[in-house]
Amino acid sequence: MFDDVAPKYDVVNDVLSMGQTRRWRKVVVEAMEVSKGQRVLDLAAGTGTSSEPYADAGIDVIACDFSLGMLKVGKRRRPDIDFIAGDATNLPFADNTFDATTISFGLRNVNEPKKALQEMLRVTKPGGRLVIAEFSQPVVPLWRTMYTEYLMRALPAIAVKVASNPDAYVYLAESIRAWPDQDHLAAWLQDAGWDNVTYRNLTGGIVAVHRAFKPVTAENGAAAIAAHKGPVAKLRRNITR
């Protein structure tokens, strides 16, 4: 499904969100608080739109996604970014590899999101952060009702006119409506082992940005110091075209 929508994916997102995706992604980058010399894992990176701000700032970013179609579109557009095909529930990276990990609008598409949260913890360095942007539940009842109507009625109708695979956006609407609210996702993060979990509502709660940190312990702190500091192990297919 994502392979099919890849060529027009970013344009359709801008249309369906009324341009809000750019603001949401900017908030994610700010919450990451990474700088040149650090290493970032961008999961569900798709065509690499979410990875570009890091690459443009000279940050070592890996764009990882399950969809080869998405990655190929991204690689053609940004050949300077490393695009890696991989499964969020079985990441092709060593323990304690990344200073920060992020996933935007992709966690709800993972079959086992709780397992994915544990995998993100594994590959993030002790003291490193995780930032998740995901559709959530509007906090004002009237706004929630209006938003649900838009999701289930207007969004699929618009997708028919602008998307290459309109059925994919029916799935999009249904997956958003079925996704847990902000507090439930925060609880999942804590259960997975993340610490200092906070979240920020955007656009009235249509989107929530969660941030958490990997705890530093005597055991994982020593492991991080001894961790391999060379190129990231690429155990999945590296997208070259």
Coordinates of C-alpha atoms in Angstrom, one line a residue:
M1 CA 0.0 0.0 0.0
F2 CA 2.7 2.5 0.9
D3 CA 4.7 1.5 -2.2
D4 CA 1.7 2.5 -4.3
V5 CA 1.3 5.9 -2.7
A6 CA 5.0 6.8 -2.6
P7 CA 5.3 9.0 -5.7
K8 CA 2.6 11.5 -4.4
Y9 CA 2.9 10.8 -0.7
D10 CA 4.4 14.1 0.5
V11 CA 2.1 16.3 -1.7
V12 CA -1.0 14.5 -0.6
N13 CA 0.0 14.8 3.1
D14 CA 0.3 18.6 2.6
V15 CA -3.1 18.7 1.0
L16 CA -4.9 16.5 3.6
S17 CA -3.3 18.2 6.6
M18 CA -3.9 21.7 5.1
G19 CA -0.2 22.3 5.4
Q20 CA 0.1 21.4 9.0
T21 CA 2.5 18.6 8.5
R22 CA 5.4 21.0 8.1
R23 CA 4.7 22.6 11.4
W24 CA 4.3 19.3 13.1
R25 CA 7.7 18.1 11.8
K26 CA 9.4 21.3 12.9
V27 CA 8.2 20.6 16.4
V28 CA 9.7 17.1 16.3
V29 CA 13.1 18.4 15.1
E30 CA 13.1 21.0 18.0
A31 CA 12.2 18.3 20.5
M32 CA 15.0 16.1 19.3
E33 CA 17.7 18.6 20.4
V34 CA 20.4 17.0 18.4
S35 CA 23.5 18.6 17.0
K36 CA 26.3 18.0 14.5
G37 CA 28.3 15.0 15.4
Q38 CA 25.4 13.0 16.8
R39 CA 23.7 10.1 15.1
V40 CA 19.9 9.9 14.6
L41 CA 17.6 7.1 13.6
D42 CA 14.5 8.2 11.7
L43 CA 12.0 5.4 11.6
A44 CA 9.1 5.2 9.2
A45 CA 11.1 7.8 7.3
G46 CA 9.3 7.1 4.1
T47 CA 10.6 9.4 1.3
G48 CA 13.0 11.1 3.8
T49 CA 11.1 14.3 4.3
S50 CA 11.4 13.9 8.1
S51 CA 15.1 13.1 7.7
E52 CA 16.1 16.1 5.7
P53 CA 16.4 18.7 8.5
Y54 CA 19.0 16.5 10.2
A55 CA 21.0 15.9 7.0
D56 CA 20.8 19.6 6.2
A57 CA 22.3 20.4 9.6
G58 CA 25.2 18.0 9.1
I59 CA 23.8 15.4 11.5
D60 CA 24.4 11.7 10.7
V61 CA 20.8 10.5 10.1
I62 CA 19.6 7.0 9.0
A63 CA 16.2 7.0 7.2
C64 CA 14.7 3.6 7.9
D65 CA 11.4 2.3 6.6
F66 CA 9.6 -1.0 5.8
S67 CA 8.4 0.2 2.3
L68 CA 11.0 -0.2 -0.4
G69 CA 8.8 2.0 -2.7
M70 CA 9.0 4.9 -0.3
L71 CA 12.8 4.5 0.2
K72 CA 13.5 4.4 -3.5
V73 CA 11.6 7.7 -4.1
G74 CA 13.5 9.2 -1.2
K75 CA 16.9 8.0 -2.4
R76 CA 16.3 9.5 -5.9
R77 CA 15.4 12.8 -4.3
R78 CA 18.1 12.9 -1.6
P79 CA 21.0 10.6 -2.6
D80 CA 23.1 12.1 0.2
I81 CA 20.9 10.4 2.9
D82 CA 21.4 6.8 4.0
F83 CA 18.1 4.9 3.4
I84 CA 17.9 1.5 5.0
A85 CA 15.0 -1.0 4.7
G86 CA 14.1 -2.5 8.0
D87 CA 11.4 -3.8 10.4
A88 CA 10.7 -1.6 13.4
T89 CA 10.1 -4.7 15.5
N90 CA 13.5 -6.2 14.6
L91 CA 15.8 -3.3 13.9
P92 CA 19.0 -4.0 11.9
F93 CA 21.2 -2.0 14.2
A94 CA 23.4 -2.8 17.2
D95 CA 22.6 -1.9 20.8
N96 CA 23.3 1.7 21.9
T97 CA 23.9 3.0 18.4
F98 CA 22.0 6.2 18.2
D99 CA 22.0 9.4 20.2
A100 CA 18.3 9.9 19.4
T101 CA 15.5 8.0 17.7
T102 CA 12.4 9.4 16.2
I103 CA 9.3 8.1 14.4
S104 CA 6.6 10.3 12.9
F105 CA 3.2 9.1 11.9
G106 CA 4.4 5.5 11.5
L107 CA 4.0 3.8 14.9
R108 CA 0.3 3.0 14.4
N109 CA 1.3 1.2 11.2
V110 CA 3.5 -1.3 13.0
N111 CA 1.9 -4.6 13.8
E112 CA 3.4 -4.7 17.3
P113 CA 3.9 -1.1 18.4
K114 CA 4.9 -2.1 21.9
K115 CA 7.6 -4.3 20.6
A116 CA 8.8 -1.5 18.3
L117 CA 9.1 0.8 21.4
Q118 CA 11.4 -1.8 23.0
E119 CA 13.5 -2.1 19.9
M120 CA 13.9 1.7 19.8
L121 CA 15.1 1.6 23.4
R122 CA 17.6 -1.1 22.6
V123 CA 19.3 0.8 19.7
T124 CA 19.3 4.2 21.5
K125 CA 22.3 5.1 23.7
P126 CA 21.8 5.4 27.5
G127 CA 20.6 9.0 28.2
G128 CA 19.4 9.3 24.6
R129 CA 16.0 10.4 23.6
L130 CA 13.0 9.2 21.7
V131 CA 10.5 11.6 20.0
I132 CA 7.3 10.3 18.5
A133 CA 4.8 12.3 16.5
E134 CA 1.5 10.5 16.0
F135 CA -2.1 11.3 15.3
S136 CA -4.0 11.4 18.6
Q137 CA -7.3 12.4 20.2
P138 CA -8.4 16.1 20.2
V139 CA -8.9 17.2 23.7
V140 CA -12.0 19.4 23.1
P141 CA -15.2 17.3 22.6
L142 CA -16.7 19.5 19.8
W143 CA -13.3 19.7 18.0
R144 CA -13.0 15.9 18.3
T145 CA -16.5 15.4 16.7
M146 CA -15.6 17.8 13.8
Y147 CA -12.3 16.1 13.3
T148 CA -13.8 12.6 13.3
E149 CA -16.3 13.8 10.6
Y150 CA -13.4 15.1 8.5
L151 CA -11.5 11.8 8.9
M152 CA -14.3 9.5 7.9
R153 CA -16.1 11.7 5.3
A154 CA -14.0 14.5 3.8
L155 CA -10.5 12.9 3.9
P156 CA -11.4 9.9 1.7
A157 CA -13.3 12.2 -0.7
I158 CA -10.3 14.5 -1.1
A159 CA -7.9 11.5 -1.5
V160 CA -9.9 10.3 -4.5
K161 CA -9.0 13.5 -6.3
V162 CA -5.3 13.8 -5.4
A163 CA -4.0 10.4 -4.4
S164 CA -2.7 7.6 -6.5
N165 CA -4.3 5.0 -4.2
P166 CA -7.4 6.5 -2.5
D167 CA -8.1 3.2 -0.6
A168 CA -4.9 3.8 1.3
Y169 CA -6.4 6.9 2.8
V170 CA -9.5 5.1 3.9
Y171 CA -7.1 2.9 5.9
L172 CA -5.4 6.1 7.1
A173 CA -8.6 7.5 8.5
E174 CA -9.6 4.2 10.2
S175 CA -6.1 3.7 11.7
I176 CA -6.2 7.2 13.2
R177 CA -9.6 6.7 14.7
A178 CA -8.6 3.4 16.3
W179 CA -5.2 4.7 17.7
P180 CA -4.9 5.1 21.5
D181 CA -5.0 8.5 23.1
Q182 CA -2.0 10.5 24.5
D183 CA -2.0 9.0 28.0
H184 CA -2.2 5.4 26.7
L185 CA 0.8 6.0 24.4
A186 CA 2.7 7.5 27.4
A187 CA 1.9 4.4 29.4
W188 CA 3.2 2.2 26.6
L189 CA 6.5 4.1 26.6
Q190 CA 6.9 3.7 30.3
D191 CA 6.1 0.0 30.1
A192 CA 8.7 -0.4 27.4
G193 CA 11.4 1.0 29.7
W194 CA 11.5 4.7 28.7
D195 CA 11.9 7.3 31.4
N196 CA 10.8 11.0 31.8
V197 CA 7.9 10.6 29.4
T198 CA 6.1 13.8 28.4
Y199 CA 3.9 14.9 25.6
R200 CA 2.7 18.0 23.8
N201 CA -0.6 18.4 22.0
L202 CA -0.5 20.1 18.6
T203 CA -3.5 21.4 16.7
G204 CA -5.8 20.8 19.6
G205 CA -4.6 17.2 20.1
I206 CA -5.0 16.1 16.5
V207 CA -1.3 15.3 16.8
A208 CA 0.7 14.6 20.0
V209 CA 4.5 14.7 20.2
H210 CA 5.8 12.4 22.9
R211 CA 9.4 12.6 24.2
A212 CA 11.2 10.1 26.5
F213 CA 14.7 9.2 27.6
K214 CA 16.6 5.9 27.9
P215 CA 17.6 5.5 31.5
V216 CA 21.3 5.3 32.3
T217 CA 22.3 2.4 34.5
A218 CA 25.6 1.0 35.6
E219 CA 25.2 -1.8 33.2
N220 CA 24.1 0.0 30.1
G221 CA 26.4 3.0 30.8
A222 CA 29.5 0.7 30.6
A223 CA 28.0 -1.0 27.5
A224 CA 27.6 2.4 25.8
I225 CA 31.2 3.4 26.4
A226 CA 32.3 0.1 24.8
A227 CA 29.8 0.3 21.9
H228 CA 31.0 0.2 18.4
K229 CA 31.5 3.7 17.1
G230 CA 32.1 2.9 13.4
P231 CA 29.6 2.8 10.5
V232 CA 26.1 1.6 11.5
A233 CA 25.7 -2.1 10.8
K234 CA 23.4 -2.4 7.7
L235 CA 21.8 -5.8 8.1
R236 CA 18.9 -4.9 5.8
R237 CA 19.0 -3.8 2.2
N238 CA 20.6 -0.5 1.7
I239 CA 18.6 1.5 -0.8
T240 CA 20.9 2.7 -3.6
R241 CA 18.5 3.8 -6.2

